[in-house]
Coordinates of C-alpha atoms in Angstrom, one line a residue:
X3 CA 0.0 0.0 0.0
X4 CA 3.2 2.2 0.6
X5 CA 4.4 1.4 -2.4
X6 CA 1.1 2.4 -4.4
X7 CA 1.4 5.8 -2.4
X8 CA 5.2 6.5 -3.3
X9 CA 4.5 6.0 -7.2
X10 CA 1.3 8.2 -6.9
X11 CA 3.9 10.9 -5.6
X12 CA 6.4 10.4 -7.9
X13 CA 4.0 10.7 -10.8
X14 CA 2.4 13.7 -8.9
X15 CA 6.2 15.0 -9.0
X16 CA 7.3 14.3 -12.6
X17 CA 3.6 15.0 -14.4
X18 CA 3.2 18.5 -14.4
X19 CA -0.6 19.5 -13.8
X20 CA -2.6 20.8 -16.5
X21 CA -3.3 24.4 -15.4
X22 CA 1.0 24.7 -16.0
X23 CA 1.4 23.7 -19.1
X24 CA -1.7 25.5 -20.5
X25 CA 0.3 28.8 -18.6
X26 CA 3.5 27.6 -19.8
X27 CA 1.8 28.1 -23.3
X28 CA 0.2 31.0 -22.6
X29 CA 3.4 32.5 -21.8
X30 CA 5.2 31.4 -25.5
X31 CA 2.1 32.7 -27.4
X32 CA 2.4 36.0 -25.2
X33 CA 6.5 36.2 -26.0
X34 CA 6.0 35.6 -29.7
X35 CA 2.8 38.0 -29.9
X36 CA 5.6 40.1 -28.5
X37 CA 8.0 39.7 -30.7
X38 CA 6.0 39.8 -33.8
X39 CA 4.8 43.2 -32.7
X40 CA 8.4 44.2 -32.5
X41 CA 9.4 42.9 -36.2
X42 CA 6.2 45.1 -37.3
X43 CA 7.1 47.8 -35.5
X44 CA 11.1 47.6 -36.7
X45 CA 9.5 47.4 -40.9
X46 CA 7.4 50.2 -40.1
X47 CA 10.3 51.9 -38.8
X48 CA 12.3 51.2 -41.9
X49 CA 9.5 51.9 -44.2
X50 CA 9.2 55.8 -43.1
X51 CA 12.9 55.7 -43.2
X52 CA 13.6 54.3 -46.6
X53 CA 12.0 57.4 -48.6
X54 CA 14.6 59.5 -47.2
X55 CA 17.7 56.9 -47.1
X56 CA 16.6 56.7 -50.7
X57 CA 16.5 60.5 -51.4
X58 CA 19.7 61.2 -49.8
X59 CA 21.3 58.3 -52.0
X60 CA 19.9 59.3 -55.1
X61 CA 20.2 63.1 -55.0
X62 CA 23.3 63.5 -52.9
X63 CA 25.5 60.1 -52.1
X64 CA 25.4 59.3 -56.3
X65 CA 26.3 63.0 -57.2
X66 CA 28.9 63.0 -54.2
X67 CA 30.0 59.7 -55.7
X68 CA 30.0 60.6 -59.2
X69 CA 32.0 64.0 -58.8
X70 CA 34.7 61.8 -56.8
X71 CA 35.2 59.8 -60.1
X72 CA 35.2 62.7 -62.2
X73 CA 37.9 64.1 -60.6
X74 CA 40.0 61.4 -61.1
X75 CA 39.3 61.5 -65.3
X76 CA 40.1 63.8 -68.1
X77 CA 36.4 64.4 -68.5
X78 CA 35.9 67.2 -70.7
X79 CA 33.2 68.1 -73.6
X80 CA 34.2 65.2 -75.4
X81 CA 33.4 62.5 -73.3
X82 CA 30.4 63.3 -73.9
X83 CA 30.3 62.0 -77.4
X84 CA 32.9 59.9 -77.4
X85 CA 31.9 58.2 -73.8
X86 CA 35.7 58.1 -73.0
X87 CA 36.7 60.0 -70.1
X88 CA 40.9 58.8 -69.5
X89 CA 41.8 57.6 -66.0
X90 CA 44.6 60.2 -64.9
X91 CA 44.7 59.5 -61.1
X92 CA 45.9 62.3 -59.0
X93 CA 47.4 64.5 -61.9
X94 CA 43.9 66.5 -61.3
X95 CA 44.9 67.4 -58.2
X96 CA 48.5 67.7 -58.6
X97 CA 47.4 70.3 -61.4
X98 CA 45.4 71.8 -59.7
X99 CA 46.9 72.2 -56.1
X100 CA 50.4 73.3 -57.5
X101 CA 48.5 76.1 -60.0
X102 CA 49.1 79.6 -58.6
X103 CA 45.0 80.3 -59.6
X104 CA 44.4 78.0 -56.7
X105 CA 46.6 80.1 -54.2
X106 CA 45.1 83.3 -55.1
X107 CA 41.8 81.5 -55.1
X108 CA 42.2 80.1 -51.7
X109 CA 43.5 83.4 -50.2
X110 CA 40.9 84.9 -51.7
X111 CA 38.1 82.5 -50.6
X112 CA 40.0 83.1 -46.8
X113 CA 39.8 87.3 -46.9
X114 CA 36.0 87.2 -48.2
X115 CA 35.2 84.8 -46.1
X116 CA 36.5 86.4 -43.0
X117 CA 35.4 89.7 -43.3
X118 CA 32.0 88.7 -44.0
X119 CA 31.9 87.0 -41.3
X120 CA 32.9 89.4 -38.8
X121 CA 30.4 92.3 -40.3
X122 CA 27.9 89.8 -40.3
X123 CA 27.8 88.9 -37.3
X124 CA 28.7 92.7 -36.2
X125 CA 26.1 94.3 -37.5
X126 CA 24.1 91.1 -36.5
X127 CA 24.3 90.8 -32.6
X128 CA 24.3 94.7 -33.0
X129 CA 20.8 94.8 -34.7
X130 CA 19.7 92.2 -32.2
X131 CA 20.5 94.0 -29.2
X132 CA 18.4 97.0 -30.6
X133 CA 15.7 95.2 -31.6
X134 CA 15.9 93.9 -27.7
X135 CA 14.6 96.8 -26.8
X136 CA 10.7 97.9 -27.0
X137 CA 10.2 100.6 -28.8
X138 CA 7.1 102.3 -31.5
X139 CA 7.7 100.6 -34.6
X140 CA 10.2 98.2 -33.7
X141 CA 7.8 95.1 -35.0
X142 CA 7.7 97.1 -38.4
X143 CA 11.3 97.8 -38.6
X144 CA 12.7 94.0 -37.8
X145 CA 10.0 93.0 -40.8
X146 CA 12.0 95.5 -42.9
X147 CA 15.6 94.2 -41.7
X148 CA 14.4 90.4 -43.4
X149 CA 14.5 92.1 -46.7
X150 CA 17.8 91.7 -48.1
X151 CA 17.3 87.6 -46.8
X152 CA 13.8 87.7 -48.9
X153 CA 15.5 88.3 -52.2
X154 CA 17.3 86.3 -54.4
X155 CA 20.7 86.6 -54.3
X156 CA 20.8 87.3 -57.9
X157 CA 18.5 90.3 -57.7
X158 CA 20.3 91.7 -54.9
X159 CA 23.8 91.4 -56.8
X160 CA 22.6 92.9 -60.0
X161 CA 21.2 95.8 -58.2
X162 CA 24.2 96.1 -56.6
X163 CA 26.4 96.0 -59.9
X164 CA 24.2 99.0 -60.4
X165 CA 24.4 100.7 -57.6
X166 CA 28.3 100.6 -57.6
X167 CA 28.7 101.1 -61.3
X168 CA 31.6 103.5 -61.9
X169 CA 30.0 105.9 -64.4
X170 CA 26.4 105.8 -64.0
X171 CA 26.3 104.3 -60.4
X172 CA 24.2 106.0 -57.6
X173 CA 27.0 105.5 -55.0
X174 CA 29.3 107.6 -57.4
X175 CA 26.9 110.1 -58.0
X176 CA 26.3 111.0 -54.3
X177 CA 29.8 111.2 -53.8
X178 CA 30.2 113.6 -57.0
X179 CA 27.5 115.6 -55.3
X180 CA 29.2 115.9 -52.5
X181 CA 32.6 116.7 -54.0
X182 CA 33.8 113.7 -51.6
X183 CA 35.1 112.2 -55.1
X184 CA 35.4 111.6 -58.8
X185 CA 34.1 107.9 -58.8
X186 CA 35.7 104.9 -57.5
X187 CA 36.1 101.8 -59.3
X188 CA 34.4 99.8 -56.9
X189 CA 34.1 96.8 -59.4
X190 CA 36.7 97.6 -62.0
X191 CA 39.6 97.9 -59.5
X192 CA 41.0 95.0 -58.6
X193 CA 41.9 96.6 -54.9
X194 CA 38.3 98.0 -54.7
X195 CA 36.5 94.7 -56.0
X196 CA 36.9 92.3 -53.0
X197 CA 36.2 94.8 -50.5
X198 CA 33.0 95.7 -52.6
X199 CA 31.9 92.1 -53.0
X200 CA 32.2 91.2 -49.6
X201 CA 30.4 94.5 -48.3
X202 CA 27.6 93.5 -50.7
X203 CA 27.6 89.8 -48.9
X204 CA 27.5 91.8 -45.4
X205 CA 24.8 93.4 -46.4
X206 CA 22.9 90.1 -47.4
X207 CA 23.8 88.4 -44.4
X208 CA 22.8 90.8 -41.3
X209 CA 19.3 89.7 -41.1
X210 CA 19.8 86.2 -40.7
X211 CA 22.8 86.8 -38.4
X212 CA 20.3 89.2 -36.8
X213 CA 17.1 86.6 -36.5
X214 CA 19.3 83.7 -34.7
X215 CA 21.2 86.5 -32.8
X216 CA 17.6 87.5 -31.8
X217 CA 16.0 84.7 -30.7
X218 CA 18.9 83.6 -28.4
X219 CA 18.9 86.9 -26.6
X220 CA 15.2 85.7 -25.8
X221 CA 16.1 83.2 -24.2
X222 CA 18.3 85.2 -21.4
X223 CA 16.1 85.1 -18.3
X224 CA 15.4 88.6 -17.6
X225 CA 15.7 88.5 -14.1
X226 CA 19.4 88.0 -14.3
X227 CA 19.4 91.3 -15.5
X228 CA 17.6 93.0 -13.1
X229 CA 20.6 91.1 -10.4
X230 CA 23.1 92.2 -12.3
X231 CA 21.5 95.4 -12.2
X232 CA 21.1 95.3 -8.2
X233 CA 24.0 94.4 -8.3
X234 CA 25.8 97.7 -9.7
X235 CA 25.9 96.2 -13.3
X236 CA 26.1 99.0 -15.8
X237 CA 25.0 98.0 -19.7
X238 CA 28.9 96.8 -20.8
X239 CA 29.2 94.5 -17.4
X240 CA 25.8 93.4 -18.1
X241 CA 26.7 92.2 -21.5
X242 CA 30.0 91.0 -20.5
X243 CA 28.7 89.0 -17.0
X244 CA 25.4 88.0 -18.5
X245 CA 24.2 88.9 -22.4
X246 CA 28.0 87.1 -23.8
X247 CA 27.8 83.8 -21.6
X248 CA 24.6 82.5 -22.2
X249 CA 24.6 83.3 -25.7
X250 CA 27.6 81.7 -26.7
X251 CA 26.3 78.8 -28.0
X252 CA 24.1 80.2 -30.3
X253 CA 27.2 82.8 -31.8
X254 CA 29.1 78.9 -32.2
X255 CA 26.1 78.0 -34.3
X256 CA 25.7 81.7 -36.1
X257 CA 29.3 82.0 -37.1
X258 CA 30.1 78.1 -38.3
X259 CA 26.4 78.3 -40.4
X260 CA 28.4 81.7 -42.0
X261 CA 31.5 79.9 -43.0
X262 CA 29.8 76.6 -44.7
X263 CA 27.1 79.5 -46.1
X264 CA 30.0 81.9 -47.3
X265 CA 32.8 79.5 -48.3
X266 CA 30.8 77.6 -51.2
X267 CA 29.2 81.3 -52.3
X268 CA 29.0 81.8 -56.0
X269 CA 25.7 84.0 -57.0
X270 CA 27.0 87.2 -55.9
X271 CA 30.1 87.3 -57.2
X272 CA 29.4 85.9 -60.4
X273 CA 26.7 88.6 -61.2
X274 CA 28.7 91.2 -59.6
X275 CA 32.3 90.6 -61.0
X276 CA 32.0 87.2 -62.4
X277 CA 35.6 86.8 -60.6
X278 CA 37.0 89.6 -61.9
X279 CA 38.7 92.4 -62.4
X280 CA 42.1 90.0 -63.2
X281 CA 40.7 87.6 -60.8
X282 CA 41.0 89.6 -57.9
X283 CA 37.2 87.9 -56.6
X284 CA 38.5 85.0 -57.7
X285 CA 37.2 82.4 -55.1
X286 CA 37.3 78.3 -54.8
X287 CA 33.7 78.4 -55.7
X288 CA 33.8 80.8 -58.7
X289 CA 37.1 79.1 -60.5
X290 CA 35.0 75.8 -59.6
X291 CA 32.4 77.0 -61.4
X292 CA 34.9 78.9 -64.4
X293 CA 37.0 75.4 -65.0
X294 CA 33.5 73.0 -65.0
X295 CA 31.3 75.2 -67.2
X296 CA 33.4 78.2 -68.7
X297 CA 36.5 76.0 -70.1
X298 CA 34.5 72.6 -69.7
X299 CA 37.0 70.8 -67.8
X300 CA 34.9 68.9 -65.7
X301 CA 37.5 66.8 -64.4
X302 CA 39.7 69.7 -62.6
X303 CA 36.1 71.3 -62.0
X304 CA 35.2 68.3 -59.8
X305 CA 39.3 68.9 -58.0
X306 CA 38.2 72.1 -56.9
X307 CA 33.9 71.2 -55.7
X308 CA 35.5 68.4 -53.9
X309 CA 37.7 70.7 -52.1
X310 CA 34.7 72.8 -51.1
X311 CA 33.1 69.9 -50.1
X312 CA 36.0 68.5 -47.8
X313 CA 35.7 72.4 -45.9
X314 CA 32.3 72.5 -45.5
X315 CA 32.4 69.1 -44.0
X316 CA 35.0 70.2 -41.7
X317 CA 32.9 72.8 -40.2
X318 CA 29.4 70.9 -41.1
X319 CA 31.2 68.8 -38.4
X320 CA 31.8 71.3 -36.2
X321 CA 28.4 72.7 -36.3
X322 CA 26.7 69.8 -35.4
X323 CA 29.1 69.5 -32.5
X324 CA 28.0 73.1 -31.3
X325 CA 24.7 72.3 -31.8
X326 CA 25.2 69.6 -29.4
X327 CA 26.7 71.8 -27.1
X328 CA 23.9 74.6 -27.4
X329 CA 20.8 72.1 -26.6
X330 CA 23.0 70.7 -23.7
X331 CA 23.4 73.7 -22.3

Protein backbone atom coordinates (compact mmCIF):
# COMPACT_ATOMS: atom_id res chain seq x y z
CA UNK A 1 0.00 0.00 0.00
CA UNK A 2 3.22 2.16 0.63
CA UNK A 3 4.44 1.43 -2.42
CA UNK A 4 1.13 2.42 -4.36
CA UNK A 5 1.36 5.75 -2.38
CA UNK A 6 5.20 6.46 -3.33
CA UNK A 7 4.50 6.01 -7.16
CA UNK A 8 1.32 8.17 -6.93
CA UNK A 9 3.85 10.93 -5.64
CA UNK A 10 6.41 10.39 -7.93
CA UNK A 11 3.95 10.68 -10.75
CA UNK A 12 2.44 13.72 -8.87
CA UNK A 13 6.19 15.03 -9.04
CA UNK A 14 7.26 14.28 -12.65
CA UNK A 15 3.56 15.00 -14.41
CA UNK A 16 3.22 18.52 -14.44
CA UNK A 17 -0.56 19.52 -13.78
CA UNK A 18 -2.64 20.78 -16.53
CA UNK A 19 -3.29 24.39 -15.37
CA UNK A 20 1.04 24.71 -16.00
CA UNK A 21 1.43 23.70 -19.06
CA UNK A 22 -1.69 25.46 -20.49
CA UNK A 23 0.27 28.79 -18.60
CA UNK A 24 3.47 27.62 -19.82
CA UNK A 25 1.81 28.14 -23.33
CA UNK A 26 0.24 31.03 -22.59
CA UNK A 27 3.36 32.47 -21.78
CA UNK A 28 5.17 31.35 -25.50
CA UNK A 29 2.13 32.67 -27.35
CA UNK A 30 2.39 36.02 -25.24
CA UNK A 31 6.49 36.23 -25.96
CA UNK A 32 5.96 35.60 -29.70
CA UNK A 33 2.84 37.96 -29.92
CA UNK A 34 5.56 40.08 -28.48
CA UNK A 35 8.00 39.70 -30.75
CA UNK A 36 5.97 39.78 -33.82
CA UNK A 37 4.81 43.24 -32.71
CA UNK A 38 8.42 44.18 -32.49
CA UNK A 39 9.43 42.94 -36.17
CA UNK A 40 6.24 45.13 -37.26
CA UNK A 41 7.15 47.84 -35.53
CA UNK A 42 11.05 47.59 -36.71
CA UNK A 43 9.53 47.37 -40.93
CA UNK A 44 7.38 50.22 -40.06
CA UNK A 45 10.32 51.93 -38.79
CA UNK A 46 12.27 51.15 -41.93
CA UNK A 47 9.50 51.94 -44.20
CA UNK A 48 9.21 55.80 -43.11
CA UNK A 49 12.90 55.67 -43.19
CA UNK A 50 13.61 54.26 -46.59
CA UNK A 51 12.01 57.37 -48.58
CA UNK A 52 14.64 59.49 -47.17
CA UNK A 53 17.69 56.89 -47.10
CA UNK A 54 16.60 56.66 -50.72
CA UNK A 55 16.45 60.47 -51.44
CA UNK A 56 19.69 61.19 -49.82
CA UNK A 57 21.32 58.34 -51.96
CA UNK A 58 19.88 59.32 -55.13
CA UNK A 59 20.18 63.14 -54.97
CA UNK A 60 23.27 63.54 -52.87
CA UNK A 61 25.45 60.14 -52.08
CA UNK A 62 25.42 59.26 -56.35
CA UNK A 63 26.29 63.02 -57.17
CA UNK A 64 28.91 62.98 -54.21
CA UNK A 65 30.02 59.70 -55.72
CA UNK A 66 29.96 60.64 -59.20
CA UNK A 67 32.00 63.95 -58.78
CA UNK A 68 34.71 61.82 -56.76
CA UNK A 69 35.16 59.75 -60.10
CA UNK A 70 35.23 62.65 -62.20
CA UNK A 71 37.93 64.10 -60.60
CA UNK A 72 40.00 61.35 -61.15
CA UNK A 73 39.35 61.45 -65.30
CA UNK A 74 40.07 63.78 -68.12
CA UNK A 75 36.40 64.42 -68.49
CA UNK A 76 35.91 67.23 -70.68
CA UNK A 77 33.22 68.08 -73.65
CA UNK A 78 34.22 65.19 -75.38
CA UNK A 79 33.41 62.49 -73.30
CA UNK A 80 30.36 63.26 -73.89
CA UNK A 81 30.29 62.02 -77.36
CA UNK A 82 32.91 59.86 -77.37
CA UNK A 83 31.86 58.19 -73.79
CA UNK A 84 35.69 58.13 -73.01
CA UNK A 85 36.73 59.95 -70.14
CA UNK A 86 40.92 58.76 -69.52
CA UNK A 87 41.83 57.63 -65.98
CA UNK A 88 44.58 60.22 -64.87
CA UNK A 89 44.67 59.51 -61.09
CA UNK A 90 45.92 62.31 -58.97
CA UNK A 91 47.40 64.51 -61.95
CA UNK A 92 43.90 66.52 -61.34
CA UNK A 93 44.88 67.42 -58.18
CA UNK A 94 48.51 67.73 -58.59
CA UNK A 95 47.37 70.26 -61.40
CA UNK A 96 45.36 71.80 -59.72
CA UNK A 97 46.93 72.20 -56.09
CA UNK A 98 50.44 73.28 -57.47
CA UNK A 99 48.54 76.07 -60.02
CA UNK A 100 49.11 79.65 -58.63
CA UNK A 101 44.95 80.31 -59.61
CA UNK A 102 44.38 78.02 -56.66
CA UNK A 103 46.61 80.08 -54.18
CA UNK A 104 45.09 83.32 -55.06
CA UNK A 105 41.79 81.45 -55.15
CA UNK A 106 42.17 80.14 -51.66
CA UNK A 107 43.50 83.36 -50.20
CA UNK A 108 40.86 84.94 -51.66
CA UNK A 109 38.13 82.47 -50.57
CA UNK A 110 40.00 83.10 -46.79
CA UNK A 111 39.82 87.34 -46.87
CA UNK A 112 35.98 87.16 -48.19
CA UNK A 113 35.16 84.80 -46.13
CA UNK A 114 36.46 86.40 -43.04
CA UNK A 115 35.36 89.70 -43.30
CA UNK A 116 31.99 88.67 -44.01
CA UNK A 117 31.91 86.96 -41.26
CA UNK A 118 32.92 89.43 -38.84
CA UNK A 119 30.42 92.30 -40.32
CA UNK A 120 27.89 89.85 -40.27
CA UNK A 121 27.81 88.86 -37.27
CA UNK A 122 28.71 92.70 -36.21
CA UNK A 123 26.12 94.33 -37.55
CA UNK A 124 24.11 91.06 -36.45
CA UNK A 125 24.34 90.77 -32.61
CA UNK A 126 24.28 94.70 -32.98
CA UNK A 127 20.82 94.83 -34.75
CA UNK A 128 19.70 92.16 -32.18
CA UNK A 129 20.51 94.02 -29.18
CA UNK A 130 18.38 97.05 -30.60
CA UNK A 131 15.68 95.15 -31.55
CA UNK A 132 15.87 93.91 -27.73
CA UNK A 133 14.64 96.75 -26.79
CA UNK A 134 10.72 97.86 -27.01
CA UNK A 135 10.20 100.58 -28.81
CA UNK A 136 7.09 102.34 -31.50
CA UNK A 137 7.67 100.64 -34.65
CA UNK A 138 10.16 98.23 -33.70
CA UNK A 139 7.83 95.06 -35.03
CA UNK A 140 7.71 97.09 -38.39
CA UNK A 141 11.28 97.75 -38.56
CA UNK A 142 12.69 94.02 -37.83
CA UNK A 143 9.96 93.01 -40.85
CA UNK A 144 12.04 95.48 -42.93
CA UNK A 145 15.60 94.17 -41.68
CA UNK A 146 14.39 90.38 -43.42
CA UNK A 147 14.53 92.11 -46.66
CA UNK A 148 17.85 91.71 -48.11
CA UNK A 149 17.31 87.63 -46.75
CA UNK A 150 13.85 87.71 -48.91
CA UNK A 151 15.47 88.34 -52.21
CA UNK A 152 17.32 86.32 -54.42
CA UNK A 153 20.72 86.59 -54.34
CA UNK A 154 20.83 87.29 -57.94
CA UNK A 155 18.49 90.33 -57.70
CA UNK A 156 20.26 91.69 -54.87
CA UNK A 157 23.80 91.40 -56.80
CA UNK A 158 22.57 92.90 -60.01
CA UNK A 159 21.17 95.77 -58.19
CA UNK A 160 24.16 96.08 -56.58
CA UNK A 161 26.39 95.98 -59.94
CA UNK A 162 24.19 99.00 -60.38
CA UNK A 163 24.40 100.70 -57.62
CA UNK A 164 28.32 100.62 -57.62
CA UNK A 165 28.74 101.06 -61.32
CA UNK A 166 31.63 103.47 -61.91
CA UNK A 167 29.97 105.92 -64.37
CA UNK A 168 26.42 105.76 -64.02
CA UNK A 169 26.27 104.31 -60.36
CA UNK A 170 24.24 105.97 -57.63
CA UNK A 171 26.98 105.55 -54.97
CA UNK A 172 29.25 107.64 -57.39
CA UNK A 173 26.93 110.06 -57.96
CA UNK A 174 26.34 111.02 -54.30
CA UNK A 175 29.84 111.20 -53.81
CA UNK A 176 30.19 113.58 -57.01
CA UNK A 177 27.47 115.59 -55.33
CA UNK A 178 29.23 115.86 -52.53
CA UNK A 179 32.64 116.66 -53.96
CA UNK A 180 33.76 113.69 -51.63
CA UNK A 181 35.10 112.18 -55.09
CA UNK A 182 35.43 111.62 -58.81
CA UNK A 183 34.10 107.93 -58.84
CA UNK A 184 35.65 104.87 -57.46
CA UNK A 185 36.08 101.83 -59.32
CA UNK A 186 34.41 99.79 -56.91
CA UNK A 187 34.11 96.82 -59.38
CA UNK A 188 36.73 97.64 -62.02
CA UNK A 189 39.64 97.87 -59.49
CA UNK A 190 40.99 95.02 -58.56
CA UNK A 191 41.94 96.59 -54.86
CA UNK A 192 38.31 98.02 -54.74
CA UNK A 193 36.48 94.66 -56.01
CA UNK A 194 36.86 92.32 -53.03
CA UNK A 195 36.20 94.78 -50.50
CA UNK A 196 32.95 95.66 -52.58
CA UNK A 197 31.93 92.05 -52.96
CA UNK A 198 32.16 91.23 -49.61
CA UNK A 199 30.42 94.54 -48.29
CA UNK A 200 27.61 93.51 -50.73
CA UNK A 201 27.65 89.75 -48.91
CA UNK A 202 27.47 91.78 -45.38
CA UNK A 203 24.76 93.41 -46.41
CA UNK A 204 22.88 90.06 -47.43
CA UNK A 205 23.84 88.38 -44.41
CA UNK A 206 22.79 90.78 -41.26
CA UNK A 207 19.31 89.73 -41.09
CA UNK A 208 19.80 86.18 -40.72
CA UNK A 209 22.76 86.81 -38.40
CA UNK A 210 20.27 89.23 -36.75
CA UNK A 211 17.12 86.58 -36.54
CA UNK A 212 19.31 83.73 -34.74
CA UNK A 213 21.17 86.47 -32.83
CA UNK A 214 17.63 87.49 -31.80
CA UNK A 215 16.04 84.70 -30.71
CA UNK A 216 18.86 83.63 -28.37
CA UNK A 217 18.91 86.87 -26.62
CA UNK A 218 15.20 85.72 -25.84
CA UNK A 219 16.13 83.18 -24.18
CA UNK A 220 18.32 85.25 -21.42
CA UNK A 221 16.07 85.14 -18.28
CA UNK A 222 15.36 88.64 -17.64
CA UNK A 223 15.67 88.48 -14.14
CA UNK A 224 19.36 87.96 -14.29
CA UNK A 225 19.42 91.32 -15.46
CA UNK A 226 17.57 92.99 -13.08
CA UNK A 227 20.55 91.09 -10.45
CA UNK A 228 23.14 92.16 -12.27
CA UNK A 229 21.47 95.35 -12.24
CA UNK A 230 21.12 95.30 -8.18
CA UNK A 231 24.00 94.42 -8.32
CA UNK A 232 25.76 97.72 -9.75
CA UNK A 233 25.93 96.18 -13.32
CA UNK A 234 26.05 98.97 -15.82
CA UNK A 235 24.97 97.96 -19.70
CA UNK A 236 28.87 96.83 -20.77
CA UNK A 237 29.16 94.53 -17.39
CA UNK A 238 25.83 93.37 -18.08
CA UNK A 239 26.71 92.22 -21.46
CA UNK A 240 30.04 91.02 -20.47
CA UNK A 241 28.71 88.95 -16.99
CA UNK A 242 25.36 87.99 -18.53
CA UNK A 243 24.16 88.91 -22.39
CA UNK A 244 28.04 87.07 -23.78
CA UNK A 245 27.79 83.78 -21.64
CA UNK A 246 24.58 82.46 -22.17
CA UNK A 247 24.64 83.28 -25.68
CA UNK A 248 27.64 81.71 -26.72
CA UNK A 249 26.30 78.79 -28.01
CA UNK A 250 24.09 80.16 -30.28
CA UNK A 251 27.21 82.84 -31.80
CA UNK A 252 29.13 78.93 -32.25
CA UNK A 253 26.09 78.00 -34.31
CA UNK A 254 25.74 81.72 -36.15
CA UNK A 255 29.28 82.00 -37.06
CA UNK A 256 30.13 78.12 -38.26
CA UNK A 257 26.41 78.26 -40.37
CA UNK A 258 28.38 81.66 -41.95
CA UNK A 259 31.46 79.91 -43.01
CA UNK A 260 29.78 76.64 -44.70
CA UNK A 261 27.12 79.46 -46.11
CA UNK A 262 29.96 81.88 -47.28
CA UNK A 263 32.78 79.45 -48.28
CA UNK A 264 30.76 77.64 -51.18
CA UNK A 265 29.17 81.27 -52.32
CA UNK A 266 29.01 81.80 -56.02
CA UNK A 267 25.65 83.99 -57.04
CA UNK A 268 26.99 87.20 -55.88
CA UNK A 269 30.08 87.29 -57.16
CA UNK A 270 29.40 85.88 -60.41
CA UNK A 271 26.70 88.63 -61.17
CA UNK A 272 28.69 91.20 -59.55
CA UNK A 273 32.26 90.63 -61.02
CA UNK A 274 32.04 87.16 -62.43
CA UNK A 275 35.64 86.80 -60.57
CA UNK A 276 37.04 89.64 -61.88
CA UNK A 277 38.74 92.36 -62.41
CA UNK A 278 42.12 90.01 -63.21
CA UNK A 279 40.67 87.56 -60.85
CA UNK A 280 40.97 89.64 -57.91
CA UNK A 281 37.22 87.90 -56.58
CA UNK A 282 38.48 84.98 -57.66
CA UNK A 283 37.24 82.43 -55.09
CA UNK A 284 37.25 78.31 -54.78
CA UNK A 285 33.69 78.35 -55.68
CA UNK A 286 33.75 80.78 -58.70
CA UNK A 287 37.10 79.12 -60.47
CA UNK A 288 35.05 75.85 -59.60
CA UNK A 289 32.43 77.05 -61.43
CA UNK A 290 34.94 78.88 -64.35
CA UNK A 291 36.99 75.44 -64.96
CA UNK A 292 33.48 73.03 -65.01
CA UNK A 293 31.25 75.24 -67.23
CA UNK A 294 33.42 78.25 -68.68
CA UNK A 295 36.53 76.04 -70.13
CA UNK A 296 34.48 72.59 -69.65
CA UNK A 297 36.98 70.79 -67.78
CA UNK A 298 34.92 68.86 -65.67
CA UNK A 299 37.51 66.79 -64.39
CA UNK A 300 39.74 69.69 -62.61
CA UNK A 301 36.10 71.33 -62.00
CA UNK A 302 35.23 68.25 -59.85
CA UNK A 303 39.30 68.92 -58.01
CA UNK A 304 38.23 72.10 -56.89
CA UNK A 305 33.94 71.18 -55.73
CA UNK A 306 35.46 68.37 -53.95
CA UNK A 307 37.70 70.71 -52.07
CA UNK A 308 34.74 72.80 -51.14
CA UNK A 309 33.09 69.87 -50.07
CA UNK A 310 35.99 68.48 -47.80
CA UNK A 311 35.67 72.39 -45.89
CA UNK A 312 32.30 72.53 -45.54
CA UNK A 313 32.38 69.06 -43.99
CA UNK A 314 34.97 70.21 -41.72
CA UNK A 315 32.92 72.83 -40.18
CA UNK A 316 29.35 70.95 -41.07
CA UNK A 317 31.17 68.77 -38.40
CA UNK A 318 31.81 71.34 -36.21
CA UNK A 319 28.38 72.70 -36.30
CA UNK A 320 26.68 69.75 -35.42
CA UNK A 321 29.13 69.52 -32.48
CA UNK A 322 27.97 73.13 -31.30
CA UNK A 323 24.67 72.25 -31.81
CA UNK A 324 25.20 69.57 -29.38
CA UNK A 325 26.66 71.77 -27.08
CA UNK A 326 23.86 74.57 -27.41
CA UNK A 327 20.81 72.09 -26.56
CA UNK A 328 23.04 70.68 -23.73
CA UNK A 329 23.38 73.70 -22.31
Amino acid sequence: MSTVREDSADAAETTPPVGAEQQDEDVHNRDRTVARARVRESIAHWMFVLPAAAYLLLFFGYPLVKNVVMSLQQYTTTTFYTGAAPFVGLQNYSEILSSDLFSEAALTTVLFTAGSIVGQFAFGLAFALFFQRRFPLGGILRSLLLLPWLLPLVVSGATWRWMLDTDSGVVNDVLRNLHLSSGVPWLTGTSQALVSVTLINIWVGIPFNTTILYGGLQEIPTHLYEAAKLDGAGPLASFRHVTWPLLRPVVGVVLVLGVVYTVKLLDIILVVTGGGPANATQTIATHSYDLAFQQFDFGRGAVMGNILIVISLVFAIVYLRANRRARNS
